[in-house]
XYZ file of C-alpha atoms in Angstrom:
681
model
C 34.442 -0.287 46.499
C 34.817 1.740 43.319
C 36.228 5.229 43.608
C 33.795 8.046 42.527
C 34.553 9.562 39.153
C 36.171 12.998 39.395
C 33.686 15.715 38.291
C 34.950 19.163 37.396
C 32.370 21.642 38.690
C 34.398 24.701 37.716
C 33.706 26.888 34.693
C 35.687 26.167 31.552
C 35.522 27.299 27.963
C 35.654 25.385 24.721
C 39.170 25.315 23.329
C 40.715 25.964 26.765
C 40.412 29.733 26.270
C 41.637 31.723 29.326
C 38.645 33.116 31.195
C 37.983 36.352 33.049
C 39.379 36.129 36.593
C 36.043 37.182 38.160
C 32.482 36.460 37.081
C 33.554 34.383 34.082
C 29.981 33.435 33.088
C 27.766 35.751 31.040
C 24.045 35.245 30.691
C 23.189 36.254 27.139
C 19.730 36.823 25.673
C 19.807 35.514 22.114
C 18.064 37.703 19.522
C 16.233 34.842 17.817
C 12.843 34.933 16.039
C 11.911 31.382 17.149
C 9.995 31.717 20.465
C 11.581 28.839 22.406
C 15.106 29.949 21.450
C 14.654 33.631 22.324
C 15.913 33.161 25.891
C 19.083 33.410 27.957
C 22.026 31.031 27.578
C 25.291 30.877 29.519
C 28.530 31.800 27.744
C 32.094 32.030 28.962
C 33.741 35.451 29.132
C 37.266 35.263 27.689
C 39.995 37.090 29.542
C 40.558 39.557 26.673
C 36.923 40.731 26.909
C 36.720 40.818 30.719
C 36.595 44.632 30.948
C 34.386 45.241 27.887
C 31.781 42.559 28.686
C 29.526 44.724 30.836
C 25.829 44.133 31.490
C 23.767 45.765 28.764
C 26.253 45.594 25.889
C 25.519 43.934 22.575
C 27.511 40.765 21.910
C 28.072 38.280 19.113
C 27.973 34.613 20.063
C 27.909 31.273 18.311
C 24.522 29.615 18.475
C 23.681 26.432 16.567
C 26.804 26.887 14.478
C 26.015 30.475 13.455
C 27.030 33.857 14.772
C 24.066 35.645 16.322
C 23.450 38.929 18.101
C 22.503 39.020 21.737
C 22.473 41.145 24.887
C 24.635 40.477 27.924
C 22.178 40.618 30.821
C 24.465 39.812 33.753
C 27.799 38.332 34.831
C 27.914 35.532 37.430
C 30.536 33.241 38.971
C 29.157 29.837 38.008
C 26.858 28.166 35.505
C 24.375 25.308 35.831
C 25.571 24.001 32.478
C 27.629 20.810 32.703
C 30.726 20.924 30.523
C 32.721 23.645 28.787
C 30.881 26.784 27.688
C 31.030 28.452 24.324
C 32.739 31.848 24.535
C 31.553 35.304 23.593
C 33.051 36.016 20.193
C 33.071 39.816 20.365
C 31.468 42.900 21.875
C 29.387 44.939 19.392
C 30.277 48.420 20.566
C 31.382 49.744 23.945
C 28.013 51.258 24.969
C 25.689 49.561 27.451
C 22.544 49.986 25.332
C 20.280 47.850 27.532
C 19.875 49.859 30.720
C 18.127 48.552 33.836
C 15.076 50.796 33.208
C 14.778 49.695 29.574
C 15.096 46.042 30.567
C 12.365 46.427 33.192
C 10.083 48.195 30.703
C 10.707 45.586 27.993
C 9.970 42.738 30.393
C 6.720 44.452 31.449
C 5.675 44.907 27.797
C 6.491 41.261 27.039
C 4.286 40.116 29.939
C 1.540 42.563 28.977
C 1.333 41.422 25.343
C 2.276 37.750 25.604
C 5.530 38.083 23.664
C 9.196 37.309 24.101
C 11.735 39.714 25.552
C 13.777 39.418 22.357
C 10.800 40.577 20.258
C 10.294 43.640 22.458
C 13.983 44.575 22.425
C 13.929 44.345 18.624
C 11.356 47.157 18.692
C 12.993 49.087 21.535
C 16.609 49.254 20.349
C 17.382 50.251 16.726
C 19.987 48.352 14.693
C 23.516 49.508 15.465
C 25.210 51.808 12.957
C 28.976 51.856 13.506
C 29.696 55.138 11.687
C 26.894 56.975 13.487
C 28.048 55.580 16.828
C 31.632 56.709 16.234
C 30.427 60.225 15.376
C 28.438 60.526 18.628
C 31.303 59.175 20.764
C 33.802 61.443 19.006
C 31.630 64.484 19.672
C 31.276 63.484 23.316
C 35.027 63.031 23.689
C 35.594 66.454 22.129
C 33.251 67.950 24.724
C 30.594 69.032 22.184
C 27.858 66.383 22.270
C 25.360 68.816 20.723
C 27.384 68.769 17.491
C 25.672 65.546 16.471
C 22.026 66.442 16.030
C 19.268 64.613 14.247
C 18.177 65.942 10.882
C 15.126 68.145 10.601
C 12.283 65.671 10.029
C 10.787 67.955 7.407
C 13.796 67.588 5.126
C 15.406 64.371 6.325
C 15.688 61.207 4.222
C 12.815 58.818 3.677
C 10.244 61.334 4.901
C 8.330 61.729 1.648
C 7.917 65.114 -0.070
C 9.858 67.875 1.660
C 7.939 70.855 3.058
C 8.943 74.492 2.911
C 11.296 75.058 5.905
C 10.438 78.782 5.941
C 6.712 77.998 6.242
C 7.372 75.542 9.060
C 9.373 78.205 10.891
C 6.514 80.686 10.508
C 4.107 78.033 11.776
C 6.296 77.457 14.835
C 6.493 81.200 15.567
C 2.701 81.508 15.244
C 2.157 78.712 17.776
C 4.472 80.420 20.257
C 3.078 83.957 19.892
C -0.686 83.299 19.617
C -3.143 84.198 22.392
C -4.002 82.336 25.567
C -5.586 78.882 25.613
C -8.709 78.177 27.700
C -7.854 76.197 30.831
C -9.763 74.034 33.267
C -10.796 75.502 36.612
C -8.527 73.134 38.574
C -5.427 73.656 36.429
C -3.513 75.111 39.385
C -3.415 71.759 41.157
C -0.892 70.358 38.610
C -1.435 66.606 39.143
C 1.270 64.296 37.885
C -0.918 62.439 35.373
C -3.267 64.458 33.176
C -5.546 64.249 30.133
C -6.652 67.109 27.893
C -9.050 67.316 24.928
C -8.090 70.456 23.013
C -10.191 73.038 21.195
C -8.901 75.132 18.242
C -8.494 78.260 20.386
C -5.908 80.773 19.128
C -3.853 78.058 17.367
C -6.307 75.929 15.324
C -5.032 72.375 14.884
C -1.958 72.953 17.028
C -3.356 73.549 20.517
C -1.763 70.245 21.523
C 1.671 71.829 21.078
C 0.762 74.753 23.331
C -0.520 72.388 26.014
C 2.528 70.152 25.733
C 4.937 73.099 25.923
C 3.281 74.368 29.096
C 3.752 70.946 30.710
C 7.297 70.502 29.337
C 8.548 73.858 30.645
C 7.861 72.831 34.233
C 9.889 69.617 33.828
C 12.734 71.386 32.026
C 12.908 74.101 34.684
C 13.174 71.352 37.308
C 16.208 69.978 35.443
C 14.451 66.882 34.095
C 13.942 65.637 30.529
C 10.858 65.144 28.350
C 9.721 62.401 25.961
C 7.058 63.540 23.452
C 5.257 61.122 21.105
C 3.269 62.137 17.999
C 1.386 59.888 15.546
C 3.172 60.629 12.229
C 5.851 62.648 10.435
C 3.655 65.718 9.817
C 3.148 66.352 13.527
C 6.827 65.588 14.022
C 7.891 68.266 11.517
C 5.660 70.970 13.025
C 6.624 70.098 16.610
C 10.339 70.113 15.781
C 10.003 73.508 14.124
C 8.140 74.940 17.130
C 10.698 73.653 19.630
C 13.489 75.105 17.488
C 11.764 78.507 17.367
C 11.331 78.316 21.148
C 15.110 78.223 21.482
C 15.324 74.675 22.855
C 18.576 73.436 21.318
C 18.870 70.022 22.947
C 16.107 68.322 20.934
C 16.507 64.821 19.549
C 14.213 63.474 16.804
C 13.592 59.714 16.657
C 11.463 58.137 13.948
C 11.321 54.939 11.923
C 11.342 57.130 8.786
C 14.923 58.217 9.476
C 17.965 56.607 7.938
C 19.611 53.921 10.144
C 22.523 56.267 10.876
C 20.381 59.226 11.976
C 18.095 57.019 14.017
C 20.992 55.366 15.872
C 22.628 58.749 16.532
C 19.394 60.140 17.992
C 18.916 57.030 20.135
C 22.471 57.221 21.507
C 22.207 60.927 22.255
C 19.215 60.210 24.478
C 21.021 57.323 26.173
C 24.133 59.405 26.881
C 22.120 62.341 28.227
C 22.888 64.768 25.385
C 19.278 65.844 24.907
C 16.617 67.483 27.059
C 13.619 66.710 24.814
C 13.209 63.583 22.696
C 10.392 63.707 20.151
C 9.292 60.958 17.812
C 6.656 58.586 16.527
C 5.799 55.209 18.079
C 9.432 54.129 17.580
C 10.376 56.579 20.355
C 8.143 55.033 23.029
C 11.120 53.000 24.311
C 13.712 55.739 23.641
C 16.275 56.145 26.441
C 16.004 59.555 28.123
C 18.297 60.515 30.972
C 16.444 61.698 34.092
C 13.038 61.418 32.445
C 10.482 63.671 34.134
C 7.524 63.855 31.710
C 5.981 61.718 28.956
C 3.598 63.409 26.499
C 1.467 61.307 24.148
C -0.423 63.204 21.427
C -3.592 61.762 19.849
C -3.243 58.416 21.636
C -6.234 56.848 19.810
C -4.419 57.079 16.455
C -3.874 53.599 14.997
C -0.367 54.603 13.910
C 0.638 53.938 17.515
C -0.207 50.234 17.155
C 2.965 48.368 16.186
C 2.580 45.786 13.425
C 5.459 43.630 14.663
C 5.237 41.022 17.428
C 4.175 41.331 20.173
C 2.091 44.209 18.680
C 2.311 46.738 21.545
C 0.436 50.045 21.547
C 2.549 53.113 22.323
C -0.095 54.431 24.731
C 0.244 51.310 26.894
C 4.040 51.534 26.731
C 3.771 55.112 28.025
C 1.519 54.003 30.872
C 3.914 51.220 31.878
C 6.949 53.459 31.563
C 5.403 56.249 33.617
C 4.761 53.772 36.425
C 8.162 52.048 36.268
C 10.238 55.255 36.008
C 7.868 57.340 38.194
C 7.344 60.169 35.710
C 4.624 62.695 34.984
C 2.281 61.848 32.112
C 0.132 63.935 29.750
C -2.332 62.647 27.136
C -3.350 65.485 24.822
C -5.578 65.222 21.736
C -8.594 66.706 19.997
C -10.721 63.644 20.807
C -10.814 61.270 23.763
C -9.913 57.589 23.580
C -11.888 54.981 25.503
C -8.782 53.910 27.446
C -7.914 57.424 28.598
C -11.534 58.190 29.535
C -11.655 55.041 31.698
C -8.498 56.149 33.508
C -10.086 59.563 34.063
C -13.255 58.016 35.477
C -11.369 55.808 37.934
C -9.270 58.799 39.047
C -5.895 57.616 37.729
C -5.754 60.567 35.315
C -6.891 64.124 36.049
C -8.997 65.704 33.297
C -7.854 69.206 32.285
C -10.378 69.600 29.458
C -12.025 73.052 29.533
C -15.811 73.049 29.776
C -18.691 75.489 29.497
C -18.447 78.889 27.772
C -14.640 78.764 27.506
C -14.816 75.600 25.411
C -17.704 76.817 23.232
C -15.972 80.106 22.373
C -12.719 78.303 21.539
C -14.482 75.961 19.058
C -15.912 76.793 15.604
C -19.601 77.112 14.812
C -20.884 73.797 13.388
C -23.812 73.720 10.921
C -25.666 70.496 10.127
C -28.021 70.089 7.139
C -31.752 70.235 7.752
C -33.380 67.939 5.208
C -36.884 69.067 6.190
C -36.301 72.808 5.678
C -33.568 72.813 3.024
C -34.807 71.229 -0.255
C -31.204 71.095 -1.546
C -29.630 69.414 1.518
C -29.429 66.126 -0.376
C -27.034 67.540 -2.978
C -23.396 66.576 -3.045
C -22.400 70.112 -1.970
C -25.578 71.783 -0.647
C -26.339 75.468 -1.182
C -25.501 76.263 2.459
C -22.031 74.743 2.002
C -21.452 76.845 -1.150
C -22.486 79.934 0.788
C -20.062 79.151 3.621
C -17.240 78.576 1.140
C -17.779 81.848 -0.738
C -18.114 83.855 2.485
C -14.863 82.428 3.868
C -12.924 82.986 0.645
C -14.293 86.478 -0.041
C -16.018 87.966 3.015
C -18.055 91.123 2.498
C -16.648 94.260 4.157
C -19.767 94.728 6.265
C -19.342 91.189 7.725
C -15.911 92.078 9.070
C -14.559 88.572 8.455
C -10.945 87.755 7.604
C -10.551 85.689 4.401
C -8.737 82.406 4.604
C -8.432 78.925 3.126
C -11.370 76.511 3.146
C -10.956 72.809 3.883
C -13.090 70.355 1.899
C -12.764 66.906 3.452
C -13.673 63.901 1.291
C -13.624 60.204 2.215
C -10.854 59.093 -0.130
C -9.125 59.560 -3.460
C -10.796 58.677 -6.741
C -14.433 58.946 -7.717
C -16.859 56.495 -6.089
C -16.809 55.239 -2.482
C -20.607 55.030 -1.114
C -23.580 53.130 -2.598
C -27.231 53.374 -3.700
C -29.615 51.217 -5.715
C -28.441 50.960 -9.320
C -32.005 50.631 -10.697
C -34.031 53.352 -8.927
C -31.160 55.501 -7.522
C -32.665 55.242 -4.012
C -30.064 55.707 -1.273
C -29.354 52.377 0.456
C -31.117 52.466 3.820
C -31.319 50.129 6.789
C -34.455 47.918 6.733
C -34.701 48.223 10.541
C -34.176 51.918 11.324
C -34.057 53.628 7.885
C -30.592 55.092 8.502
C -28.113 55.182 5.608
C -26.313 51.893 5.007
C -22.548 51.887 4.643
C -20.174 49.447 3.013
C -16.534 48.945 2.111
C -17.018 47.510 -1.407
C -19.651 46.957 -4.071
C -20.136 43.351 -2.926
C -20.614 44.143 0.780
C -20.884 43.491 3.600
C -23.489 46.179 4.280
C -23.978 47.559 7.791
C -25.879 50.225 9.713
C -23.945 52.337 12.192
C -27.135 53.374 14.002
C -28.712 50.053 15.007
C -26.001 47.503 14.182
C -27.819 45.804 11.271
C -25.442 43.678 9.181
C -26.001 41.836 5.903
C -23.812 40.214 3.286
C -26.268 41.164 0.517
C -28.224 44.256 -0.475
C -31.897 44.541 -1.354
C -33.430 47.906 -2.252
C -36.411 48.741 -0.042
C -38.102 50.472 -2.968
C -37.617 48.224 -6.020
C -35.946 45.160 -4.416
C -32.985 45.308 -6.791
C -29.737 43.705 -5.626
C -27.475 45.896 -7.770
C -25.704 48.923 -6.320
C -23.845 51.945 -7.625
C -21.751 54.673 -6.040
C -23.256 58.095 -5.342
C -20.511 59.667 -3.200
C -17.564 61.041 -5.107
C -13.934 61.024 -4.020
C -11.222 63.686 -4.091
C -10.594 63.732 -7.848
C -14.257 64.199 -8.772
C -14.770 66.814 -6.044
C -11.839 68.859 -7.390
C -13.374 68.791 -10.870
C -16.720 70.077 -9.574
C -15.132 72.827 -7.477
C -12.918 73.952 -10.347
C -15.945 74.342 -12.628
C -17.951 76.244 -9.997
C -15.069 78.478 -8.781
C -12.677 78.774 -11.750
C -10.708 81.702 -10.288
C -9.948 80.032 -6.933
C -6.748 78.049 -6.373
C -7.331 74.411 -5.381
C -4.757 72.392 -3.460
C -5.063 68.609 -3.133
C -3.712 66.557 -0.232
C -3.969 62.790 -0.102
C -2.522 59.556 -1.421
C 1.175 59.978 -2.228
C 1.026 63.777 -2.078
C 0.217 64.844 1.492
C 1.092 68.376 2.533
C 2.200 69.152 6.068
C 1.417 72.872 6.177
C 0.071 75.713 4.022
C 0.078 79.488 4.392
C -2.976 81.686 5.003
C -3.691 82.427 1.316
C -7.441 82.071 0.589
C -7.810 78.866 -1.413
C -9.702 75.576 -1.454
C -7.896 72.628 0.130
C -9.417 69.283 -0.882
C -8.029 66.579 1.419
C -8.844 62.969 2.105
C -9.612 61.886 5.661
C -6.447 62.107 7.765
C -4.437 64.083 5.170
C -5.627 67.591 6.097
C -2.673 70.042 6.129
C -2.091 72.505 8.944
C -2.724 76.139 7.994
C -1.015 79.215 9.396
C -3.802 81.001 11.263
C -6.253 78.135 10.773
C -8.896 77.490 8.126
C -11.659 80.063 7.789
C -14.164 77.265 7.182
C -14.416 73.528 6.603
C -16.868 71.536 4.499
C -16.886 67.987 5.878
C -18.623 65.895 3.253
C -19.319 62.169 3.294
C -17.863 60.314 6.251
C -15.374 57.543 5.566
C -16.782 54.463 7.286
C -13.987 52.874 9.355
C -15.529 49.391 9.024
C -17.788 47.017 10.986
C -16.016 47.046 14.348
C -16.913 48.123 17.854
C -14.903 51.358 17.748
C -16.098 52.544 14.329
C -18.167 55.378 15.822
C -15.178 56.394 18.001
C -13.002 56.561 14.886
C -15.617 58.533 12.928
C -15.925 61.118 15.710
C -12.127 61.367 16.048
C -11.683 62.004 12.320
C -14.327 64.731 12.290
C -12.964 66.401 15.431
C -9.453 66.483 14.026
C -10.656 68.180 10.835
C -12.898 70.615 12.727
C -10.072 71.502 15.142
C -8.110 72.926 12.182
C -10.766 75.651 11.801
C -10.658 78.986 13.613
C -12.725 79.460 16.746
C -16.191 81.032 16.550
C -14.767 84.242 18.026
C -12.495 84.409 14.950
C -15.313 83.562 12.510
C -14.623 79.830 12.074
C -17.456 77.781 10.541
C -17.813 74.031 9.902
C -20.443 72.431 7.656
C -20.993 68.825 8.757
C -22.449 66.467 6.167
C -22.794 63.384 8.403
C -26.250 61.954 9.094
C -25.161 60.061 12.207
C -26.793 61.745 15.198
C -23.934 60.918 17.589
C -21.403 62.585 15.290
C -23.667 65.610 14.927
C -24.180 66.004 18.667
C -20.479 65.616 19.490
C -19.284 68.037 16.812
C -21.947 70.634 17.528
C -21.051 70.701 21.232
C -17.371 69.999 20.480
C -17.424 67.746 23.529
C -15.639 64.400 23.020
C -15.424 63.619 26.732
C -19.209 63.477 27.206
C -19.554 61.359 24.073
C -16.942 58.871 25.245
C -18.333 58.771 28.774
C -21.705 57.685 27.394
C -20.055 55.101 25.157
C -18.187 53.661 28.118
C -21.317 53.252 30.216
C -22.700 50.833 27.609
C -19.419 48.941 27.244
C -19.025 48.598 30.987
C -22.464 47.014 31.277
C -21.572 44.553 28.493
C -18.075 43.795 29.797
C -16.404 45.081 26.622
C -13.013 46.804 26.346
C -11.579 48.833 27.915
C -13.176 47.244 31.011
C -11.740 43.852 30.122
C -8.712 42.839 28.150
C -8.965 41.036 24.837
C -7.042 37.994 23.636
C -7.125 37.303 19.890
C -5.882 33.938 18.602
C -5.521 33.097 14.910
C -4.789 29.612 13.588
C -6.357 26.205 13.072
C -9.528 25.662 15.105
C -8.198 22.627 16.997
C -4.994 24.463 17.893
C -6.957 27.463 19.167
C -9.066 25.164 21.360
C -5.928 23.617 22.815
C -4.313 26.993 23.574
C -7.489 28.360 25.198
C -7.784 25.285 27.402
C -4.186 25.630 28.563
C -4.472 29.365 29.263
C -7.716 29.297 31.246
C -9.142 32.448 32.898
C -10.546 33.680 29.561
C -14.085 33.803 28.181
C -14.431 33.286 24.426
C -16.660 35.937 22.844
C -16.613 34.998 19.177
C -15.122 32.587 16.664
C -15.063 33.217 12.914
C -13.302 32.027 9.798
C -10.102 33.795 8.788
C -7.753 33.630 5.803
C -5.326 31.332 7.616
C -7.813 29.254 9.626
C -10.011 30.682 12.343
C -9.975 33.764 14.546
C -11.004 33.586 18.180
C -11.593 36.600 20.433
C -11.715 36.109 24.206
C -11.965 38.470 27.175
C -10.356 38.330 30.616
C -10.239 40.650 33.656
C -7.468 43.183 34.305
C -6.454 41.275 37.441
C -5.355 38.362 35.232
C -3.423 40.579 32.825
C 0.191 39.537 33.394
C -0.748 35.923 34.147
C -2.571 35.481 30.833
C 0.180 37.231 28.869
C 2.948 35.182 30.486
C 1.014 31.939 30.105
C 0.299 32.649 26.434
C 4.002 33.271 25.778
C 4.965 30.032 27.555
C 2.427 28.011 25.536
C 3.616 29.474 22.234
C 7.240 28.726 23.153
C 6.313 25.163 24.128
C 4.474 24.604 20.845
C 7.469 26.003 18.992
C 9.836 23.592 20.765
C 7.557 20.649 19.908
C 7.289 21.859 16.277
C 3.521 22.069 16.513
C 1.432 24.342 14.337
C 1.720 27.864 15.602
C -1.093 30.129 16.801
C -0.720 33.897 16.500
C -1.406 35.841 19.695
C -2.531 39.470 19.813
C -3.591 41.108 23.063
C -5.766 44.241 23.246
C -5.769 44.926 19.519
C -8.396 47.709 19.183
C -9.630 46.123 15.941
C -10.368 42.710 17.479
C -14.063 43.500 18.141
């Protein structure tokens, strides 16, 4: 009888390298862009790295003949791999950057969005910067961790044009010293998860900071830390200035606009517990914060929160997951109300702190809408009533008792011509079904009606049947020319394109800004002229976006008690009703009732697949549990949009990731997966 071959079941390393005496096997997650390779592999821990190879550290390992980065997830005694293991080449820094909480959050996001853990960690942890890391560790060793602070976002690198630091300081002082905000009747209950739709109140445009500070003080007094997200660098600059004026020294700023060194320093300071408040853009959603007690998300419907890198997570959803995993308080504060937040309010998961009734009306500006039947000049580019409002705000008469101030003129975009009419008879393009104004994104279409949903690839004038169109709505440059001719002695400031201002002082002037580029003003605008609405495009949430843009501009204007006036040029009745009442929660509640009946988001989740038609069919068949809603041609094949219930959320995401990894391993044509992209429908 033959003797059995001797099999060595112990762990050994290539090259007979001496191994760590205990737990000699490290499970390493390879940071690899190929889906089926972005997983854990076993590596041997050499004896010289036994103490430094701790769970959570970055490592460098050989993979397919090349050195690659990875994360050491855990140390174990044995490996299932037969044969000698490759060894860890080196440890990239002594800090355990991947904590247990961050790993749990990243795994939840990967399941939620059908991505790989490596993709999520690429978004969650910034690239290491050795010099910045040494500076933070040196300061900590010297006992002065606060010595390494992030740069002021208003003057830091890569932030665009710098703003006046003195003006930002004055803006921060004004926010802190202004009057009292209106509050909801049940504000004393202090639930852990809240939502608030702000009004201008005593701090027009910046009421969200007042609300956030009130919530943050309670967490700070309890000895816990705060994470505060804002949509872009302008909000970041104003918030940082306000926190500085409030005397909160331990503030860390984290943004993708920072230099790699500053960003890594800010990230490490949060990880090591050197900061009480971490503020930032969507890049900060994963930021490590020691003893996190409160997460604040400002203007959660802003598309800046949607990451454009796989697996395309939305910062709002990351906040929701993180609040649940780390058991923190949560506050959503904005001037509008997103569909997702309103659904959570209606099911009782969030408590609504939005003031209602007389308190809300007095804290909002007066909104005028044109009356085409009574005003023969309402059709003009800037109607007579708008000119009257402008002149009164810039130079109020003594008997009116008003305080002069700047006037905001909001235009759709830069340039001259963005909306269309018939080129032959000059008749405004109207819907053939309901007679509402048609909108479009280009001279060649498509044309759509926001009132009844009519859609057409071509245009035909209802009056003369011409197919040619021309623009009748002027952009920022043309508007500035007209205002300069009509008011030659008034200063005009432009904001838009590559020259966006963060803040201005209270000097009476005209501020012509494109949609989304409206500067903050110390004391608020005296009036706003909101001209032609910028159509967001033919998608389900276009009316939500239009209302949000108008509310943000109107919230920059003083309250009616302080003489604030808004002239609204939109013809859409929903926009008029919402702005006049300044009530985004009622508007969104009505929108949700229709979407719930139709089974649309946010009552179901959405899976978007892009690729060849046959490949999409194969992926859908393998996933199951989804209902395809539409299929259309795309630039790189076809685009399929499917819906599935919340109960199947993690299963569908995990299954989609497994299928994509399997197709990658078999070298099949790839299909791009996006889950819950708000622009899918």
